[in-house]
Amino acid sequence: MAKKYVYFFGGSKAEGSAKMRELLGGKGSNLAEMTSMGIRVPAGFTISTEVCNEYYQNKENYPPELDKQVRENIKKVEKAMGAKFGDKEDPLLLSVRSGARVSMPGMMDTVLNLGLNDTTIEGLVKKSGDRRFAYDCYRRFVQMYGDVVLGLKPEEKEEDYFEVLIEKKKKDRGVKLDTELTADDLEDLVRQFREMIHEKTGAEFPDDPYQQLWGAITAVFGSWNNRRAIEYRKINKIPDHWGTAVNVQSMVYGNLGDDSATGVAFTRDPASGEKRFYGEFLVNAQGEDVVAGIRTPRPINRESKKDDKLVSLEEEMPGVYRELEEVYQKLEGHFREMQDLEFTIQQGSLYLLQTRTGKRTGFAAVRIAVEMVEEGLISKEEAVLRVAPEQLVQLMAPVFDQEEKFKAIKGNRLLAKGLNASPGAASGKVVFSAEDAIARAGEKTILVRLETSPEDIGGMNVAQGVLTARGGMTSHAAVVARGMGKPCVAGCGELDINYAKKEFVVRGESVREGDYISIDGIGGEVIKGELKTYPSEIVQVLVNGTMKKEDSLLAQQFLALMSWADDVRRLGVRTNADTPRDARVARGFGAEGIGLCRTEHMFFGGNRIDSVREMILAEDLDGRRKALEKLLPMQREDFVGIFKEMDGLPVIIRLLDPPLHEFLPHKDEEIEEIARTLGVTPEKLQAKVVSLQEYNPMLGHRGCRLGISYPEITEMQARAIFEAAVEVSKAGIKVIPEVMVPLVGDVREFVNQKEVIVRVAEEVMRDSGLSKADGFKYMVGTMIEVPRAALTASAIAREAEFFSYGTNDLTQMCFGFSRDDADKFLPGYVERGILPAPPFQTIDREGVGELIRMGIEKGKAAKEDLEVGICGEHGGDPASVEFCHQVGMDYVSCSPYRVPIARLAAAQAVLKQRK
Amino acid sequence: MAKKYVYFFGGSKAEGSAKMRELLGGKGSNLAEMTSMGIRVPAGFTISTEVCNEYYQNKENYPPELDKQVRENIKKVEKAMGAKFGDKEDPLLLSVRSGARVSMPGMMDTVLNLGLNDTTIEGLVKKSGDRRFAYDCYRRFVQMYGDVVLGLKPEEKEEDYFEVLIEKKKKDRGVKLDTELTADDLEDLVRQFREMIHEKTGAEFPDDPYQQLWGAITAVFGSWNNRRAIEYRKINKIPDHWGTAVNVQSMVYGNLGDDSATGVAFTRDPASGEKRFYGEFLVNAQGEDVVAGIRTPRPINRESKKDDKLVSLEEEMPGVYRELEEVYQKLEGHFREMQDLEFTIQQGSLYLLQTRTGKRTGFAAVRIAVEMVEEGLISKEEAVLRVAPEQLVQLMAPVFDQEEKFKAIKGNRLLAKGLNASPGAASGKVVFSAEDAIARAGEKTILVRLETSPEDIGGMNVAQGVLTARGGMTSHAAVVARGMGKPCVAGCGELDINYAKKEFVVRGESVREGDYISIDGIGGEVIKGELKTYPSEIVQVLVNGTMKKEDSLLAQQFLALMSWADDVRRLGVRTNADTPRDARVARGFGAEGIGLCRTEHMFFGGNRIDSVREMILAEDLDGRRKALEKLLPMQREDFVGIFKEMDGLPVIIRLLDPPLHEFLPHKDEEIEEIARTLGVTPEKLQAKVVSLQEYNPMLGHRGCRLGISYPEITEMQARAIFEAAVEVSKAGIKVIPEVMVPLVGDVREFVNQKEVIVRVAEEVMRDSGLSKADGFKYMVGTMIEVPRAALTASAIAREAEFFSYGTNDLTQMCFGFSRDDADKFLPGYVERGILPAPPFQTIDREGVGELIRMGIEKGKAAKEDLEVGICGEHGGDPASVEFCHQVGMDYVSCSPYRVPIARLAAAQAVLKQRK
């Protein structure tokens, strides 16, 4: 039997279902599901994602069985809709759309009204009784087909041939709007379009409906690999091999007069997560008009209204609205998830064109997940899986101080108000193009556009926030900004943007490129000048204590979700913190200890750096000891502060790691000044700087190599740690210090340093007068960041009490990539698909991961209770956290603000593994 | 039963044997063996190496059983020798010497004449009937015991208290020589010595013989860890845990008058390997006098004579000499190896004090091994094991041109003639101390000393050659220089050396520090000024063809040994060669292909570098292509030349590897000049230099990362390779190109480059007009030098046809050691025992080796016929070659001059594995 490539849906029967998302894509599987649920969906069929993959594997050829299956399904659609494809009396018209496993809004191509030609147009005229409508369809079809299938879509700065002809026609006819053109005008435009296409492409516009259909199908499959789609997949980590399905569906018309409409809706508020039906619609329009943001749509119901002048669907077509309400409740109940719907009303009849899981902000994600648990719709574990860890960033992102913002507004600095399309506060310099944003990537910028399009994604990625003049909550800018967790104010129609002058004017005020503005993605305000950003509600409740938990629903819901995550996760979550302040923040976010306290940062504060330099310049051991003695009390105080904050929790302190030259000045004028401070000649300092220079400092005299060369440094640091531990122990604080030796590659390096540490610990304990009962336990362990350490982990584990993976350096050495230099080629690597993701962001499982796995296996085999964690930046990356769980680490450690992300990711890792 | 720590030998019975070398040390086991063979050996016993290890493990305490076992064995010795330890009538005197598993000449301590005190001295006087002899023994004993056991041995620049007293005594007595002192003088000296010892150490000199014995035993064990011994072990790669044994043996006297003597002998010539009995002796002397080189010894027989004025042992004591001849033949036959003997003649009776495998030059090693096979004494496989691969260096080392040397001599530049103590020719600047040699380590130096001592080893190691004024063929300088493969002229008595003035005078000529001299370790000449060095005989026969094989016994024997090695070895041996000349040399030495041809070196020649720079500076692809087109014909010619030399053998060509900035100038004046040559502004060149700078170039934009960024470079190189292959194929030469992609860390990098290479190969082949039959096969493979490549070797092997381990970079990345910077801490690592050997010299088996093993396993599992080799510098290091054999590589590749070393090491690896 031939392989099945095509799946029909229509009437109330469907060959597919929601479970077949991988094969049929999100759109196709849900169309099938809705059909089976008895919801009114225009009949159609889905060509599976397998065809996409086979097409590309087979040098862009289709499986031979496909043509027959498509023809059979066309017959079924004809039967369901009572019209015939290519028929001159009652022609069936089709839409052809992409549909990948996950939504990639606006990334791929669509062709509507397919099946029209000079014969079938007459049937459509007769059938609709509206010649202007019919020719408007024909005009749209030829234009869309020309753009998408025949390749006339204008790239930036290219001429849009179709628009030129339309403009000319409008000018000739002395009208301003498209809608003012008559049926004859449109008929003439169709003729002009077809001639122009012939001229530009050298081929006649295809009249054969099947030829049209195959052209559109091929265009959709082809769009899977267009530049925008590839870029989108890269940003969103969607594998290339997923492929897209193609949905061929009979047309329904939202543009058949004032009893027709098209719209989109969310079953809950995608910005706040509030439980209310929320959406927008346009009367007498086709679906693409809403998403494109060209006309500002109207609210779907009274509740959604922001502007009293706009009449809602609830008010205008109450019957249809009630039907829509029933549908949305049915869908949310069925999918047990917030839905994003597309619907069309054709002459009073409601059709559903799509339902899918709705994108949402981090705020909404938490609220919806928690409230759905309260409603009994989903389990706590499902709730934990419903929030992408990365989304939590939004909850912790800074906001404007309401007072300051209010003052700015009172002070006439409010430039405009738009839609609060994506939450968060941002200030930055205005730029008017994605390129300019990228060029100023080092600065804070706000990208200001009439509307955004997929070409702008790169620029949105580097900007602090996005401001658009057109488009609603579901416009491209809004959807993408929410996905990125960037503040966005959209549809701010008052802005008069002039790209050429790099300026916008609003309420008589001119804002030029480089001027500061501030946007509030929660309130929708656009404010002139820079506004300071302030801690979010979560931070105020959990960290600063400046807000009570009782006053913050968000904080309560956040804590509920986090507690469910904590119930599930096996991995501990610690933090990387070098100061008491960082430690406090992290503890507020739920850190269960410090996984990495870097001592070198402490060497820079105040006049400590002078003592450090004195040590480096010392001629002999005595000189070094003298300088180190000055550092001792200061280091001790650092540790006292941190130990106090972490009362009862373990604190891993890493001994000095960077090469000594990092503490010396390198510019001539600095050298002179510092030599004066230190009381040495500039020549001597210069000579030291030169003698410490290295060809490859990354692989140089640093880490434990320093401690081995200068054991007195290790001694001082160990003394500071243990004296601090004694001090706080005496104050009744429970301290669990874990001393960590960096850059160990051989067990004998570790043993060398461990001997110094243990000796000092014993001395300090003995001299402390602390009784056994009042004393504290400590551990001595090592970073695993040199490949050789992972390879020889058995030997090291016999000596070390804990391992902490330093995956930044491990990645550098495993790949042979210098992080400081790799920017010259690494972006190209990701673009060319040589690497799936930048390995400094997400752990490379194949290579670096293999070393990690091996090190843990060998280490735990040698010492069963070996404590193993990670303290590289990967510790806060959800995909990497999942890997850490899989390989059996005991904890991850990450920066304070990523602690909740790691907690959630750790819980999800458990739940995903169970599946 | 108590553990046995002490092993007796005496009479003709021994508890030990030659097989117990590990337990009893070389000296002890052979003393036992000789005793059992019926050779006259003074009775004694050996305290095993286990005691040494337990002593150090147990905080310098002896096993409790030891004391009893020593006392029991003293009893046995007393019985065998008929004298009693500590007896006032007939006192047994003992020697206490070290004896490690391998000989460490002069490194550890010895005490002679032990057992004397104011009571026993009377017995010795009576027994010997020679009061002066007896007090000379006593004087020597107290002095030696004071030095060795009581710690009065003078360090450099310290006062030698004993010598001061002796000098004073001689002055008081108005005599010049020690021998002119009377018995009374010596008795008085003993008294003075003991008083001085009391004064300096605060303790009385021990009179109790057992106390003396334990002091001496402890001093010998202690000397295992003195600085010199540790340094010697480091240079000679002797593990610390081997430990030393202690040999306690009854004294015999070579200083009991003119019918007494002491000497050393070799059963074959240790310099040339010639089969002749060879040795030196001193009449009326104790053993240490010969080795110390204070008196120039006399030849043992007529054959050994270099100076007719000296009377040989053969002439002076023919009977004893014949006995000695019998003994040496018996020993060589028994041990089937060239022996190095120590003997003493006491009043006409011959005693053997030691026999051991004799150290020899590389020349001698080859000759002895081959001739012993011819004599039927050993098998070919044994012969292969008899030559240390590293020794072959000497056979290939340069010599002086005989003509030029003759002219220098005729031109009165011959300064002196000494003993040809270690073969090879060297020219360099004179230095007079080991410290000065080390300070000038970058220059060529000749270390000139009165005599050398273990303190000088570091200096000898960096000097080109060694010249001494005193000492014979068995002096410290001679033995150590031969071991190091350094030229040495010893015992050059005419030199009047003045350390203070840093000058020597000879035949009225003054030579100062920094002046050039030349020494010939084969002829023994010392020549003023610099002499050019020339290829060795082996090179002349095998490489240059300037000498016929028939005329060179050395070449014939070398080839015989190599052919036996080739019969045994499994590993192939290729060479690293970038030029036709290198390829030819290596082929002469038996290379079976090129394992690494680096193309970047070719980029520097002539005006090529201009084109390379033009390429780097090009603004775009076209500009780069234009520059590369200029390079193409030049690269092609390089490959043509190499392919011709390697007719019939595989040639691995590595694509461009170093970062581009290596091809640009870095100094301002160079930049200006080169900008002029290239016709660009200095600013533009400067900007390029800056833009290519890297923080860690080792981990930067290089290797295949360049080829991926600039595929046109790979294309040009591939084209040059395949066009050259076509050209030589047409000329009837068999070419087997293997194209190697450097720095691959992920299979997709490799595939990216392989696609370019294969495409170019196909194009070139298609355009070549070569028929299938006339064509050539080629392979595309990769370096394995990034840890990730080894970790992901399965995936890479599915695409690559061969692996070549780049162990230089692999070591850098596995350890995180920058080779260019590691000098700051790596020497300290080896000194502290953190690493057993510098990992850039010998493969680190635990870490880097683990990666290699893993890569081979995974690689060969994925592709059974994957070709695997090594092309890092380790490929010429014998210990690393052994490892490569063990892990199943197919070949090693090394520099041309190390090819024979690798061939021999590869054979030995097989033979060692069989054991």
Short mmCIF file of C-alpha atoms in Angstrom, two decimals, chain A residues 499-775:
data_model
loop_
_atom_site.label_atom_id
_atom_site.label_comp_id
_atom_site.label_asym_id
_atom_site.label_seq_id
_atom_site.Cartn_x
_atom_site.Cartn_y
_atom_site.Cartn_z
CA TYR A 499 12.78 56.87 8.17
CA ALA A 500 14.71 59.08 5.75
CA LYS A 501 15.21 61.85 8.30
CA LYS A 502 15.67 59.30 11.11
CA GLU A 503 13.11 61.13 13.16
CA PHE A 504 9.60 60.80 14.48
CA VAL A 505 7.22 63.58 15.34
CA VAL A 506 4.48 63.24 17.91
CA ARG A 507 2.24 65.96 19.33
CA GLY A 508 4.54 68.52 17.73
CA GLU A 509 7.57 67.13 19.43
CA SER A 510 10.46 65.79 17.31
CA VAL A 511 12.57 62.83 18.43
CA ARG A 512 15.70 62.08 16.46
CA GLU A 513 17.95 59.05 16.21
CA GLY A 514 20.11 58.90 19.33
CA ASP A 515 17.59 60.74 21.55
CA TYR A 516 16.57 58.90 24.68
CA ILE A 517 13.04 57.60 25.11
CA SER A 518 11.51 55.25 27.65
CA ILE A 519 8.74 52.76 27.00
CA ASP A 520 6.61 50.91 29.47
CA GLY A 521 5.41 47.60 28.13
CA ILE A 522 3.03 47.22 31.03
CA GLY A 523 1.26 50.60 30.83
CA GLY A 524 1.88 51.25 27.14
CA GLU A 525 3.43 54.71 27.72
CA VAL A 526 6.12 56.28 25.57
CA ILE A 527 8.07 58.88 27.55
CA LYS A 528 10.66 61.37 26.43
CA GLY A 529 14.14 61.07 27.94
CA GLU A 530 15.68 58.43 30.11
CA LEU A 531 13.83 56.96 33.06
CA LYS A 532 15.52 54.94 35.70
CA THR A 533 14.40 51.36 35.90
CA TYR A 534 13.49 49.79 39.22
CA PRO A 535 13.09 46.35 40.68
CA SER A 536 10.10 44.32 39.69
CA GLU A 537 7.30 43.35 42.06
CA ILE A 538 8.85 39.92 42.56
CA VAL A 539 12.16 41.48 43.54
CA GLN A 540 10.43 43.91 45.88
CA VAL A 541 8.62 41.14 47.68
CA LEU A 542 11.23 38.41 47.70
CA VAL A 543 14.49 40.29 47.85
CA ASN A 544 14.09 43.85 48.98
CA GLY A 545 11.14 43.37 51.30
CA THR A 546 9.75 46.69 50.11
CA MET A 547 6.40 45.11 49.28
CA LYS A 548 4.31 42.66 51.23
CA LYS A 549 3.51 39.29 49.75
CA GLU A 550 -0.16 39.88 50.61
CA ASP A 551 -0.16 42.86 48.26
CA SER A 552 1.23 40.98 45.30
CA LEU A 553 -0.87 38.39 43.49
CA LEU A 554 2.07 37.90 41.16
CA ALA A 555 4.44 37.07 43.97
CA GLN A 556 1.94 34.64 45.48
CA GLN A 557 1.41 32.87 42.18
CA PHE A 558 5.13 32.85 41.46
CA LEU A 559 5.82 31.32 44.86
CA ALA A 560 3.12 28.72 44.33
CA LEU A 561 4.59 27.68 41.01
CA MET A 562 8.11 27.62 42.43
CA SER A 563 7.03 25.47 45.35
CA TRP A 564 5.46 22.97 42.94
CA ALA A 565 8.73 22.99 40.97
CA ASP A 566 10.71 22.45 44.16
CA ASP A 567 8.50 19.48 45.06
CA VAL A 568 9.45 17.84 41.80
CA ARG A 569 13.10 18.65 41.20
CA ARG A 570 16.02 16.51 42.29
CA LEU A 571 18.79 18.98 41.44
CA GLY A 572 19.84 21.50 44.04
CA VAL A 573 20.12 25.10 42.94
CA ARG A 574 22.91 27.29 44.23
CA THR A 575 24.15 30.64 43.13
CA ASN A 576 27.32 32.30 41.94
CA ALA A 577 27.81 35.22 44.30
CA ASP A 578 30.87 37.19 45.29
CA THR A 579 29.26 39.70 47.65
CA PRO A 580 26.83 39.63 50.58
CA ARG A 581 24.38 41.62 48.44
CA ASP A 582 24.42 38.99 45.65
CA ALA A 583 24.08 36.27 48.24
CA ARG A 584 21.02 37.97 49.72
CA VAL A 585 19.35 38.42 46.33
CA ALA A 586 19.96 34.80 45.42
CA ARG A 587 18.66 33.57 48.73
CA GLY A 588 15.52 35.60 48.10
CA PHE A 589 15.13 33.77 44.82
CA GLY A 590 15.55 30.43 46.56
CA ALA A 591 19.25 29.64 46.22
CA GLU A 592 20.26 26.74 48.44
CA GLY A 593 23.85 27.75 48.85
CA ILE A 594 26.70 29.40 47.02
CA GLY A 595 28.17 27.26 44.27
CA LEU A 596 30.85 29.74 43.32
CA CYS A 597 32.28 32.63 45.27
CA ARG A 598 35.12 34.14 43.25
CA THR A 599 37.75 35.63 45.50
CA GLU A 600 39.62 37.58 42.84
CA HIS A 601 36.85 40.13 42.52
CA MET A 602 37.50 40.97 46.14
CA PHE A 603 41.10 41.77 45.25
CA PHE A 604 40.06 44.81 43.28
CA GLY A 605 38.03 46.69 45.87
CA GLY A 606 39.32 49.94 47.42
CA ASN A 607 43.02 50.00 48.14
CA ARG A 608 43.25 46.23 48.26
CA ILE A 609 44.55 46.25 44.74
CA ASP A 610 47.62 48.11 46.05
CA SER A 611 48.43 45.26 48.40
CA VAL A 612 47.86 42.77 45.61
CA ARG A 613 50.29 44.68 43.43
CA GLU A 614 52.75 44.94 46.27
CA MET A 615 52.61 41.17 46.56
CA ILE A 616 53.18 40.68 42.85
CA LEU A 617 56.14 43.02 42.86
CA ALA A 618 57.72 41.52 45.97
CA GLU A 619 61.20 40.18 45.36
CA ASP A 620 60.88 37.26 47.70
CA LEU A 621 58.66 35.19 49.94
CA ASP A 622 58.98 37.61 52.85
CA GLY A 623 57.86 40.50 50.70
CA ARG A 624 54.90 38.52 49.45
CA ARG A 625 53.93 37.47 52.93
CA LYS A 626 54.05 41.06 54.12
CA ALA A 627 51.66 42.16 51.38
CA LEU A 628 49.41 39.17 51.95
CA GLU A 629 49.13 39.99 55.61
CA LYS A 630 47.51 43.27 54.66
CA LEU A 631 44.99 41.43 52.51
CA LEU A 632 44.12 38.83 55.13
CA PRO A 633 41.80 40.91 57.35
CA MET A 634 40.00 42.33 54.32
CA GLN A 635 39.39 38.92 52.77
CA ARG A 636 38.26 37.65 56.14
CA GLU A 637 35.65 40.40 56.37
CA ASP A 638 34.36 39.51 52.89
CA PHE A 639 33.81 35.96 53.96
CA VAL A 640 32.21 36.94 57.25
CA GLY A 641 29.65 38.97 55.31
CA ILE A 642 28.87 36.15 52.93
CA PHE A 643 28.75 33.46 55.62
CA LYS A 644 26.26 35.55 57.60
CA GLU A 645 23.94 35.86 54.60
CA MET A 646 24.18 32.14 53.90
CA ASP A 647 23.61 30.99 57.49
CA GLY A 648 22.97 27.25 57.37
CA LEU A 649 23.80 26.84 53.69
CA PRO A 650 27.02 25.66 52.03
CA VAL A 651 29.38 28.23 50.51
CA ILE A 652 31.93 27.18 47.90
CA ILE A 653 34.86 29.56 47.79
CA ARG A 654 37.22 29.33 44.86
CA LEU A 655 40.84 30.24 45.45
CA LEU A 656 42.56 32.86 43.31
CA ASP A 657 42.13 31.99 39.64
CA PRO A 658 43.21 34.66 37.13
CA PRO A 659 46.79 35.19 36.01
CA LEU A 660 48.60 37.82 38.05
CA HIS A 661 49.00 40.20 35.11
CA GLU A 662 45.29 40.89 35.32
CA PHE A 663 46.02 42.84 38.49
CA LEU A 664 48.63 45.05 36.88
CA PRO A 665 48.11 48.13 34.72
CA HIS A 666 49.08 47.92 31.05
CA LYS A 667 49.03 51.48 29.77
CA ASP A 668 52.11 53.68 30.19
CA GLU A 669 50.34 56.46 32.08
CA GLU A 670 48.69 54.01 34.44
CA ILE A 671 51.99 52.30 35.04
CA GLU A 672 53.59 55.59 36.02
CA GLU A 673 50.82 56.55 38.35
CA ILE A 674 50.61 53.18 40.02
CA ALA A 675 54.37 52.92 40.35
CA ARG A 676 54.20 56.18 42.29
CA THR A 677 51.48 54.81 44.56
CA LEU A 678 53.48 51.65 45.20
CA GLY A 679 56.73 53.50 45.67
CA VAL A 680 58.63 51.63 42.97
CA THR A 681 60.15 52.88 39.74
CA PRO A 682 57.97 52.75 36.65
CA GLU A 683 60.73 50.65 35.06
CA LYS A 684 60.40 48.01 37.71
CA LEU A 685 56.64 47.86 37.34
CA GLN A 686 56.98 47.85 33.57
CA ALA A 687 59.47 44.99 33.77
CA LYS A 688 57.06 43.00 35.92
CA VAL A 689 54.21 43.64 33.51
CA VAL A 690 56.37 42.41 30.63
CA SER A 691 57.63 39.37 32.52
CA LEU A 692 54.06 38.30 33.28
CA GLN A 693 52.80 38.71 29.71
CA GLU A 694 51.55 35.52 28.14
CA TYR A 695 50.85 34.35 24.61
CA ASN A 696 47.75 32.46 25.64
CA PRO A 697 46.77 33.71 29.08
CA MET A 698 43.79 31.37 29.08
CA LEU A 699 46.23 28.46 29.18
CA GLY A 700 48.84 30.20 31.27
CA HIS A 701 50.09 30.64 34.80
CA ARG A 702 46.81 30.82 36.66
CA GLY A 703 44.46 28.79 38.83
CA CYS A 704 46.12 26.29 41.11
CA ARG A 705 49.30 26.79 39.14
CA LEU A 706 49.64 30.07 41.00
CA GLY A 707 48.87 28.47 44.33
CA ILE A 708 51.53 25.86 43.66
CA SER A 709 54.11 28.49 42.69
CA TYR A 710 53.12 30.73 45.60
CA PRO A 711 51.64 28.56 48.36
CA GLU A 712 51.58 31.64 50.59
CA ILE A 713 48.64 32.97 48.57
CA THR A 714 46.66 29.79 49.16
CA GLU A 715 47.66 29.94 52.79
CA MET A 716 46.38 33.50 53.20
CA GLN A 717 43.10 32.71 51.49
CA ALA A 718 42.55 29.55 53.49
CA ARG A 719 43.31 31.46 56.66
CA ALA A 720 40.81 34.20 55.77
CA ILE A 721 38.15 31.57 55.07
CA PHE A 722 38.65 29.59 58.25
CA GLU A 723 39.12 32.59 60.52
CA ALA A 724 35.89 34.03 59.13
CA ALA A 725 34.18 30.69 59.69
CA VAL A 726 35.37 30.65 63.29
CA GLU A 727 34.18 34.21 63.84
CA VAL A 728 30.65 33.61 62.59
CA SER A 729 30.44 30.22 64.28
CA LYS A 730 31.12 31.96 67.54
CA ALA A 731 28.22 34.30 66.72
CA GLY A 732 25.95 31.26 66.43
CA ILE A 733 25.79 31.19 62.65
CA LYS A 734 25.97 27.83 60.93
CA VAL A 735 28.71 27.91 58.35
CA ILE A 736 29.58 25.21 55.82
CA PRO A 737 32.65 26.35 53.89
CA GLU A 738 33.76 24.36 50.86
CA VAL A 739 37.18 25.41 49.61
CA MET A 740 37.62 24.96 45.88
CA VAL A 741 40.92 24.64 44.02
CA PRO A 742 40.69 25.98 40.47
CA LEU A 743 42.14 24.65 37.20
CA VAL A 744 43.23 21.28 38.50
CA GLY A 745 44.38 18.93 35.73
CA ASP A 746 46.19 16.33 37.79
CA VAL A 747 45.40 14.93 41.20
CA ARG A 748 48.86 15.87 42.42
CA GLU A 749 48.11 19.53 41.82
CA PHE A 750 45.04 19.15 43.97
CA VAL A 751 46.87 17.28 46.71
CA ASN A 752 49.56 19.94 46.78
CA GLN A 753 46.96 22.64 47.47
CA LYS A 754 44.79 20.50 49.70
CA GLU A 755 47.74 19.96 52.02
CA VAL A 756 48.15 23.71 52.46
CA ILE A 757 44.42 24.23 53.03
CA VAL A 758 44.04 21.40 55.54
CA ARG A 759 47.14 22.46 57.43
CA VAL A 760 45.84 26.03 57.77
CA ALA A 761 42.38 24.78 58.71
CA GLU A 762 43.83 22.65 61.49
CA GLU A 763 45.94 25.52 62.76
CA VAL A 764 43.03 27.94 62.77
CA MET A 765 40.67 25.46 64.44
CA ARG A 766 43.24 24.61 67.07
CA ASP A 767 43.85 28.26 67.86
CA SER A 768 40.15 29.14 67.79
CA GLY A 769 39.21 27.63 71.08
CA LEU A 770 36.03 26.34 69.45
CA SER A 771 34.76 23.14 70.97
CA LYS A 772 33.98 20.19 68.73
CA ALA A 773 30.30 20.83 69.23
CA ASP A 774 30.53 24.51 68.31
CA GLY A 775 32.88 23.89 65.42
#
